[in-house]
Coordinates of C-alpha atoms in Angstrom, one line a residue:
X27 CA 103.4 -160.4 -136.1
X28 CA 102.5 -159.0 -133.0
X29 CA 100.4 -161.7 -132.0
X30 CA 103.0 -164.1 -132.4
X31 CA 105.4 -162.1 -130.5
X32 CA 102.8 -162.7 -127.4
X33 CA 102.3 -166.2 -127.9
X34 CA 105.8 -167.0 -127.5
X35 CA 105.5 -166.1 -124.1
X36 CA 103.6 -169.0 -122.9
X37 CA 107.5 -170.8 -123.1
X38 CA 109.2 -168.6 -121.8
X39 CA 109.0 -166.5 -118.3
X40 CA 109.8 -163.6 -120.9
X41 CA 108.5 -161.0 -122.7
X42 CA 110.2 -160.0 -125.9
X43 CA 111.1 -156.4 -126.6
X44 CA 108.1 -155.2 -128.9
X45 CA 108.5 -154.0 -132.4
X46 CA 111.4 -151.9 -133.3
X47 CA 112.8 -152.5 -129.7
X48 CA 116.3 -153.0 -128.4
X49 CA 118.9 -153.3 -130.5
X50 CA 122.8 -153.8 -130.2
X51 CA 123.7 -150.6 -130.5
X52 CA 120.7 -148.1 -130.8
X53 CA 120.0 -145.6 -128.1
X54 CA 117.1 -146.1 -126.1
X55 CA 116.2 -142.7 -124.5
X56 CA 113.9 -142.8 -121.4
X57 CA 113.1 -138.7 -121.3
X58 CA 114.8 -136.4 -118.9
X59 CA 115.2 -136.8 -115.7
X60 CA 118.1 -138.6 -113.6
X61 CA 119.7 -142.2 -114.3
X62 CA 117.8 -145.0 -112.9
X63 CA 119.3 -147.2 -110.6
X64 CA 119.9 -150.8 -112.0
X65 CA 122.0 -152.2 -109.4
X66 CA 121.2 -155.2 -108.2
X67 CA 119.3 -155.9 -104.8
X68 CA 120.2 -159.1 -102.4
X69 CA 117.4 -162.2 -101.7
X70 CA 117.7 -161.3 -98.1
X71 CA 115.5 -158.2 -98.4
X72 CA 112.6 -160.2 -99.2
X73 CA 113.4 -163.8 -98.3
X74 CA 114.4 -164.9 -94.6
X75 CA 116.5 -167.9 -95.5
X76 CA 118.0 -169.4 -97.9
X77 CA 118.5 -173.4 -98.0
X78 CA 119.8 -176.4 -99.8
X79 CA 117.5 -179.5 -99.6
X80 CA 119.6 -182.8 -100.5
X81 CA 117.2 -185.4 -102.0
X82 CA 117.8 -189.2 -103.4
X83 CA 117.4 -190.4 -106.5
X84 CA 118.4 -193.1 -108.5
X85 CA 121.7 -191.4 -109.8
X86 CA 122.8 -190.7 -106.1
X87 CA 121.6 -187.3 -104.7
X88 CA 120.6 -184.1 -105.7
X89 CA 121.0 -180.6 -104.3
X90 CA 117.8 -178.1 -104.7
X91 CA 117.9 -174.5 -103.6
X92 CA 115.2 -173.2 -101.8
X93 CA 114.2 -169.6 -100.3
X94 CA 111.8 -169.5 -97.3
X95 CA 109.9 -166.9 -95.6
X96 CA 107.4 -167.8 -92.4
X97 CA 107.0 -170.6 -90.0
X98 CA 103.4 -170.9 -89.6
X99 CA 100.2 -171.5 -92.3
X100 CA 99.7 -173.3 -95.5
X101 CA 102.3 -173.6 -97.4
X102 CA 102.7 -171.4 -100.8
X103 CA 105.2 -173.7 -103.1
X104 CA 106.3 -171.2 -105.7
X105 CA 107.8 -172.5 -108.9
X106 CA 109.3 -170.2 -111.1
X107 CA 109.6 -170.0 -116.0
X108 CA 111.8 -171.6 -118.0
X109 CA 115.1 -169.6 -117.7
X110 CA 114.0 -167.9 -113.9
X111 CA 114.9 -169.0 -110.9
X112 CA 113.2 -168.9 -107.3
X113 CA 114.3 -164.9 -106.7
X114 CA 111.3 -164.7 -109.7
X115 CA 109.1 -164.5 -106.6
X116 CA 111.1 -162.2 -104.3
X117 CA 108.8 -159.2 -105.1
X118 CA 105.8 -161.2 -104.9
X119 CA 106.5 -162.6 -101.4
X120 CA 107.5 -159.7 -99.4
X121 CA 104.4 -158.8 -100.4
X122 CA 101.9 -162.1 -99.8
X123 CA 103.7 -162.5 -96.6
X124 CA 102.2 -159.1 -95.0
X125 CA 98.9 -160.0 -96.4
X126 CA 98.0 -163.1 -95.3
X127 CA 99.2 -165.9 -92.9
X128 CA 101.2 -168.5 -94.5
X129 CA 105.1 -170.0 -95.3
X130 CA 106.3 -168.9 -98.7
X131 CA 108.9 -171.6 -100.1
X132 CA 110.2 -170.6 -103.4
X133 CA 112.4 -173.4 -105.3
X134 CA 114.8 -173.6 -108.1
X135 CA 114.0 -176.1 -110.2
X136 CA 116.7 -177.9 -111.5
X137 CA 118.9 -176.9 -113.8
X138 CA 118.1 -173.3 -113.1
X139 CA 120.4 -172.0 -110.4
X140 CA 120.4 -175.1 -108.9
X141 CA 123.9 -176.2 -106.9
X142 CA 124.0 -179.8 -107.8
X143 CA 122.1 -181.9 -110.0
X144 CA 123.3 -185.4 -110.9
X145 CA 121.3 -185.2 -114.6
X146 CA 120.6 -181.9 -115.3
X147 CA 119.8 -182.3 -118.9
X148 CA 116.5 -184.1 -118.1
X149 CA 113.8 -181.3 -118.0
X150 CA 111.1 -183.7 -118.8
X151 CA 107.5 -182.7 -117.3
X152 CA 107.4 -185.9 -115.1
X153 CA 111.1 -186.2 -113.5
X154 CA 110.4 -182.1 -112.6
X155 CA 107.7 -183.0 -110.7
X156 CA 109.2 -185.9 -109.2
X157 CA 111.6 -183.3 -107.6
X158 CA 108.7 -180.6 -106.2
X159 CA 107.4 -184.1 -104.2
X160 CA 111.0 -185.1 -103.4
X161 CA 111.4 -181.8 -102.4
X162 CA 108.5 -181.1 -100.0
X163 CA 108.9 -184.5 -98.3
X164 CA 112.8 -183.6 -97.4
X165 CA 111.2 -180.6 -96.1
X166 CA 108.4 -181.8 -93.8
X167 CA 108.7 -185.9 -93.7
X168 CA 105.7 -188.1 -93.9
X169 CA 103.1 -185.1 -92.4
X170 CA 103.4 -182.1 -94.7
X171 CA 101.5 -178.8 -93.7
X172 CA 99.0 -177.9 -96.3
X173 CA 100.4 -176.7 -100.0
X174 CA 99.5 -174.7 -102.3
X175 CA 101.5 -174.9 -105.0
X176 CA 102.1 -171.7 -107.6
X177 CA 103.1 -172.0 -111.1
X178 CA 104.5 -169.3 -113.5
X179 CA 104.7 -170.5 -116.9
X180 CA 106.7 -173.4 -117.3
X181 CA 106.5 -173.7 -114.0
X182 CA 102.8 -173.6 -114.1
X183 CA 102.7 -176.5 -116.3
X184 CA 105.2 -178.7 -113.9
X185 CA 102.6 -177.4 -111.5
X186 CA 99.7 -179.0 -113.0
X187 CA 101.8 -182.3 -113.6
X188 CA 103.1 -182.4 -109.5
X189 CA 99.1 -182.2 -108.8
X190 CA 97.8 -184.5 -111.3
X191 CA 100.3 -187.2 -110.1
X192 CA 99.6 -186.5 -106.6
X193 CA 103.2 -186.1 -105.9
X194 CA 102.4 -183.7 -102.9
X195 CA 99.4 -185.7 -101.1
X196 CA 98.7 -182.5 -98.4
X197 CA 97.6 -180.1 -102.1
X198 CA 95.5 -177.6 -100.4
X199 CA 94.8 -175.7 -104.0
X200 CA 96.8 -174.9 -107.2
X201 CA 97.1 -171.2 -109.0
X202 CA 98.9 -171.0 -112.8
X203 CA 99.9 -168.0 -113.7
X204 CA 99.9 -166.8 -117.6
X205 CA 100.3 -170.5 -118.9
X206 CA 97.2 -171.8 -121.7
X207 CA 97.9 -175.1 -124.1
X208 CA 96.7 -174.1 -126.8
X209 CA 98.9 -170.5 -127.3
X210 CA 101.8 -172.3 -125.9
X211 CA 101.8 -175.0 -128.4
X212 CA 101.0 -172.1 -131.2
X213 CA 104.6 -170.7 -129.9
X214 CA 106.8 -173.8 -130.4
X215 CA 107.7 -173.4 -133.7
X216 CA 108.8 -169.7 -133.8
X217 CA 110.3 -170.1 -129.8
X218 CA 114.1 -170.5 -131.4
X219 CA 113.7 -167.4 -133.3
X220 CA 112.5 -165.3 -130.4
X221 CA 115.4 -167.0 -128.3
X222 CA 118.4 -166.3 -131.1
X223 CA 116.8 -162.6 -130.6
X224 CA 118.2 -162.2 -126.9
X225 CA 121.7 -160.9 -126.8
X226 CA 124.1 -164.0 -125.7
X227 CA 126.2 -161.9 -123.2
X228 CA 126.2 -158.7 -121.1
X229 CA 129.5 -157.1 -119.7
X230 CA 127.6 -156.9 -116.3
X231 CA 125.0 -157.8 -114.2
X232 CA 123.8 -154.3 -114.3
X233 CA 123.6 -153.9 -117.5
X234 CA 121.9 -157.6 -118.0
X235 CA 119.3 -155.8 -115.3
X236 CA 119.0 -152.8 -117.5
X237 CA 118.4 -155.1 -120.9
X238 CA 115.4 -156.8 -119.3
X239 CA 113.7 -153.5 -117.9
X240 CA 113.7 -151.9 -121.2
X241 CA 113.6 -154.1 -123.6
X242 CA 109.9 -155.0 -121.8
X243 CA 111.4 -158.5 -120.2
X244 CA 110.7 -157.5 -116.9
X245 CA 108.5 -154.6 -116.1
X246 CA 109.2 -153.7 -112.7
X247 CA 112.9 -152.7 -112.1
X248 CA 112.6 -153.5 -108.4
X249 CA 112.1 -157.0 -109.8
X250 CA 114.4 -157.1 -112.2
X251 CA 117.0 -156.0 -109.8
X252 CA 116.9 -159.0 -107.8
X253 CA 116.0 -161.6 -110.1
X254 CA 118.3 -161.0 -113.2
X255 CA 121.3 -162.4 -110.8
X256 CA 119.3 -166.2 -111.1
X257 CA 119.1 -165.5 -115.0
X258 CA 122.7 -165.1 -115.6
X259 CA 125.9 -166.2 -114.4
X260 CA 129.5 -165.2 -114.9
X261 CA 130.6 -166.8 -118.0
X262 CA 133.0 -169.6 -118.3
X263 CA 134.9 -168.9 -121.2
X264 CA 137.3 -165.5 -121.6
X265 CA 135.3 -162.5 -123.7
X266 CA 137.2 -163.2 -126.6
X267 CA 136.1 -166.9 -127.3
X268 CA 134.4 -167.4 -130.1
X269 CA 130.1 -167.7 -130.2
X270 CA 130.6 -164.6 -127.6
X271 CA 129.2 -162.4 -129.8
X272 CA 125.8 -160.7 -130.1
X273 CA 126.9 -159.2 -126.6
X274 CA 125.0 -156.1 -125.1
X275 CA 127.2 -153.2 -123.8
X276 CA 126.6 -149.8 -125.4
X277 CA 123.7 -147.5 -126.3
X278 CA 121.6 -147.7 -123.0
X279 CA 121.5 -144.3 -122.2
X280 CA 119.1 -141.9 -120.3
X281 CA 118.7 -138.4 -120.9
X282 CA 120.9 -136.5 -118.2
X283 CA 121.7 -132.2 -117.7
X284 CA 124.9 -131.7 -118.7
X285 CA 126.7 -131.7 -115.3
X286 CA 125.3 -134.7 -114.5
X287 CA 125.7 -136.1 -118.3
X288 CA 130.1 -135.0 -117.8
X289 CA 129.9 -136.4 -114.2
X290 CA 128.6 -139.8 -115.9
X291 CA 131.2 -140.0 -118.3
X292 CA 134.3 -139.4 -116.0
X293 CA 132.5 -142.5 -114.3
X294 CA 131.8 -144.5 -117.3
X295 CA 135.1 -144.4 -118.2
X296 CA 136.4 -145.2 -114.7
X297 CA 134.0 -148.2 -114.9
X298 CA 135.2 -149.2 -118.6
X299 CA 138.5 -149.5 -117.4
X300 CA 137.8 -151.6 -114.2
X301 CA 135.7 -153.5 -116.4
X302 CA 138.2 -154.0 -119.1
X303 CA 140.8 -155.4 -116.3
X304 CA 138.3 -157.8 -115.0
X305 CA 137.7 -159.1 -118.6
X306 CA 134.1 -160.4 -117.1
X307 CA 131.3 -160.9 -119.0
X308 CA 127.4 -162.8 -117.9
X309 CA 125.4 -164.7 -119.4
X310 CA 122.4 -167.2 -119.4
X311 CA 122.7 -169.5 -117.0
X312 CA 119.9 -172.1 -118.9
X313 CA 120.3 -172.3 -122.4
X314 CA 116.4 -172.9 -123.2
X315 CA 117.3 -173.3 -127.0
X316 CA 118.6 -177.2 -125.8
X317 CA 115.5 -178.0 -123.8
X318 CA 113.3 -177.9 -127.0
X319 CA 112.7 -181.9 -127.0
X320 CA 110.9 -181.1 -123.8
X321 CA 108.5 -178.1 -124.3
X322 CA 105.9 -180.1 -126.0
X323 CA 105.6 -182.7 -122.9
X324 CA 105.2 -179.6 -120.9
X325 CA 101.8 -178.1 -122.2
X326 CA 100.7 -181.1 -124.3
X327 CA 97.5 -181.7 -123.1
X328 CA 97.6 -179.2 -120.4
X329 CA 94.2 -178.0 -120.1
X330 CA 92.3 -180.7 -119.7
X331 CA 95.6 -181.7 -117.1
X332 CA 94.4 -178.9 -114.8
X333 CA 90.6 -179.2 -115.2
X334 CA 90.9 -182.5 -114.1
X335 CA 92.6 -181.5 -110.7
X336 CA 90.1 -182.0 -108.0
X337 CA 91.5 -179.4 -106.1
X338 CA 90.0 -175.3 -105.6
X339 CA 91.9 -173.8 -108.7
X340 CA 93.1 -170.3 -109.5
X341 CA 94.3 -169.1 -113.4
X342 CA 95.2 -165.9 -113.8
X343 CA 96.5 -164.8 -117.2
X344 CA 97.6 -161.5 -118.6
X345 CA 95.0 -161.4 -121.0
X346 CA 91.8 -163.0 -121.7
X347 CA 92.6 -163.9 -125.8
X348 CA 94.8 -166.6 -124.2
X349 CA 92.4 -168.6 -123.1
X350 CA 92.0 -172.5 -125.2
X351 CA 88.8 -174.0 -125.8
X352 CA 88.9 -176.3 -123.3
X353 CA 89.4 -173.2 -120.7
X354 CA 86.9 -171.3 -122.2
X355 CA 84.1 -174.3 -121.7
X356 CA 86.1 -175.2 -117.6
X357 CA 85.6 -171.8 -117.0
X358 CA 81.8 -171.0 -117.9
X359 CA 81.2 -174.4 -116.0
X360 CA 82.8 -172.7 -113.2
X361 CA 85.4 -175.2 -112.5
X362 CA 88.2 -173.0 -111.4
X363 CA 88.8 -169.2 -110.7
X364 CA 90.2 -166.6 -113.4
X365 CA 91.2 -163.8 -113.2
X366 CA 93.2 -161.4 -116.4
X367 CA 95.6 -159.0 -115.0
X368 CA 95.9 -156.3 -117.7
X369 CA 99.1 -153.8 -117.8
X370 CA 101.2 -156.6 -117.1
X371 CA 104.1 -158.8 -119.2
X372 CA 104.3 -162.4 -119.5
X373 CA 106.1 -162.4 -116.0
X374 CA 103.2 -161.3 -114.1
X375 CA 103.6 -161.6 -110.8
X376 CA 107.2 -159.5 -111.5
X377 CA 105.5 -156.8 -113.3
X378 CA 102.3 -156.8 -111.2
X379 CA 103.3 -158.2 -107.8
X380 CA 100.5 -156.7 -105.2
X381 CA 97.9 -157.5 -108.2
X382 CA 99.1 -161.4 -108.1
X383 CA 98.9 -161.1 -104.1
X384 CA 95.9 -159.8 -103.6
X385 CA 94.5 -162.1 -105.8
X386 CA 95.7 -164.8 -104.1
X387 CA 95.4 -163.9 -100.8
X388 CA 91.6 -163.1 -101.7
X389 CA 91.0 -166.8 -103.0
X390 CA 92.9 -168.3 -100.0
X391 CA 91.0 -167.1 -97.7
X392 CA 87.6 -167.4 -99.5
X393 CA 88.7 -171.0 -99.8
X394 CA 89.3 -170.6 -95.8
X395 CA 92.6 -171.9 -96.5
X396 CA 94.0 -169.2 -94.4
X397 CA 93.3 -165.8 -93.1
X398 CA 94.8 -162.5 -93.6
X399 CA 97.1 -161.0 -90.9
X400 CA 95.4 -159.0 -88.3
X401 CA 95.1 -155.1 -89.5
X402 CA 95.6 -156.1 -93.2
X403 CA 92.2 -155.3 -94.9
X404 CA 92.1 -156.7 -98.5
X405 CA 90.2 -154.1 -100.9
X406 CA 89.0 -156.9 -103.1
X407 CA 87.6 -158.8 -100.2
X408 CA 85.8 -155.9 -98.9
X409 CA 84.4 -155.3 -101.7
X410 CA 83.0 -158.6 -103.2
X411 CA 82.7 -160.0 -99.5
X412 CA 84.4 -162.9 -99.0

């Protein structure tokens, strides 16, 4: 049961709570000490701009966020899971950006946090990366800068498919992260049930940034604290609608002394009362259960996809068993990198963001794509000798 717990993962940029996890109601107790702080944390600590890039269709136009860090260097394109959104990377790029020289550009694909989308509903493999080449060309013109592009999950997969139809003609290299065929097709069938598991709303975004630390979602709360607010939204109907059940509110609690346990209510129920007047409640701003007709055109074939990728490739996976056949043959015929990041979720480069960098960074520059920032010495590098 376990097992296929995991491979549901290969979906989703998720990781479901583990056996006997959270539960409406139950009390998850974290041992003593003081209550963590789940407050959420704004893209401007870790991203210098923010930006909408307009791009034509044949609808009309459409409207893609992006956040940017760096004006110099290849180009790291980072595309983020089904259900994430670019701040996914936040973490991750405050970090890569003091290792090595480069221009981070993080993108909401669409229908995830995106501001205007003329079809949003089509989440099919080849119109997504349609949009990451539509994208970078409204971004640098006919001459882009080299790119690398960076793919979590589903976003790995679009990844693969952006290379393989040479929608960005300047591809320096291409790293997937935690994203195999063959246990991503194993998922499919049981993906609905892990989804209908996830509680449908939250009273805040605090406590939706709470949910996703400890029920194993996301396991670094400096992550999760600034990438739950591209996960949900504000929800459109009032509380009392109906289908706004299964909501998380009570029974996330920490062990606290007394005084600070009294101090805490007194709050709390300060807090209830606000939060009773506002009558506000988030939830998923991409419901995944309706993009079902396209999760088999996104890792379909996948393997063989990114073998076939002439470019330097990089997978690295939270654990080896999820490697495919056809992986397990490209790899011992050294056509790409791996590496296995142990300790870490499904969202890897949330739970383990200085792992994924100095991965990366390591393979850039032993690709001489770029080089790393002067007094930054990489352990790995120093080590192996790149």
């Amino acid at each position: 049961d376990d097992m296929e717990k995991q491979l549901h993962l290969n979906l989703l940029a998720s990781k479901p709570p583990t056996a006997g996890g959270f539960q409406c109601g139950s009390k998850m107790k974290m041992g003593p000490g003081r209550k963590r702080d789940f407050s959420p944390l704004p893209w401007s600590q870790y991203f210098e701009t923010m930006e909408d890039v307009e791009v034509e269709n044949e609808h009309g136009k459409d409207i893609f966020r992006i956040y940017c860090s760096g004006s110099h260097g290849p180009v790291l394109l980072l595309l983020h899971g089904g259900g994430h959104s670019a701040l996914s990377w936040a973490v991750f790029t405050s970090v890569i950006y003091s290792r090595i020289n480069c221009r981070v550009v993080a993108m909401d694909l669409r229908a995830h946090a995106t501001p205007k989308i003329k079809n949003p509903d089509d989440l099919s493999a080849d119109t997504m990366a349609k949009d990451i080449g539509k994208v970078v060309e409204a971004l640098y013109g006919e001459s882009p800068p080299p790119v690398m592009i960076i793919g979590h999950s589903m976003g790995g997969a679009i990844a693969v498919h952006t290379a393989v139809a040479n929608h960005v003609p300047s591809l320096l290299g291409l790293c997937v992260i935690d994203v195999v065929e063959g246990t991503a097709m194993d998922a499919l069938n049981s993906m609905q049930n892990f989804l209908r598991s996830r509680p449908r709303t939250f009273k805040s975004l605090e406590n939706a940034i709470e949910w996703s630390v400890k029920s194993g979602q996301i396991r670094n709360i400096e992550s999760a604290r600034v990438s739950m607010g591209g996960q949900v939204k504000k929800c459109e109907e009032s509380p009392s609608s109906p289908g706004m059940s299964n909501s998380i509110d009570e029974g996330i609690i920490e062990e606290e002394d007394e005084e600070g346990a009294e101090e805490s209510n007194k709050k709390k129920m300060k807090e209830d009362d606000q939060e009773m007047k506002k009558e506000t409640l988030f939830t998923w701003r991409v419901e995944l259960s309706k993009t079902e007709k396209y999760w088999e055109g996104w890792f379909r074939g996948l393997s063989s996809l990114f073998l076939t990728c002439s470019v330097p490739k990089l997978l690295l996976l939270a654990g080896v068993d999820r490697l495919d056949k056809d992986l397990t043959i490209g790899q011992m015929q050294g056509k790409f990198q791996m590496q296995v990041l142990p300790q870490c979720g499904h969202a890897v480069h949330e739970d383990a963001p200085e792992k994924v960098a100095d991965a990366l960074a390591a393979f850039m520059v032993r690709h001489k794509f770029t080089e790393f920032k002067e007094g930054y010495l990489c352990f790995e590098c120093a080590t192996l000798g790149c």
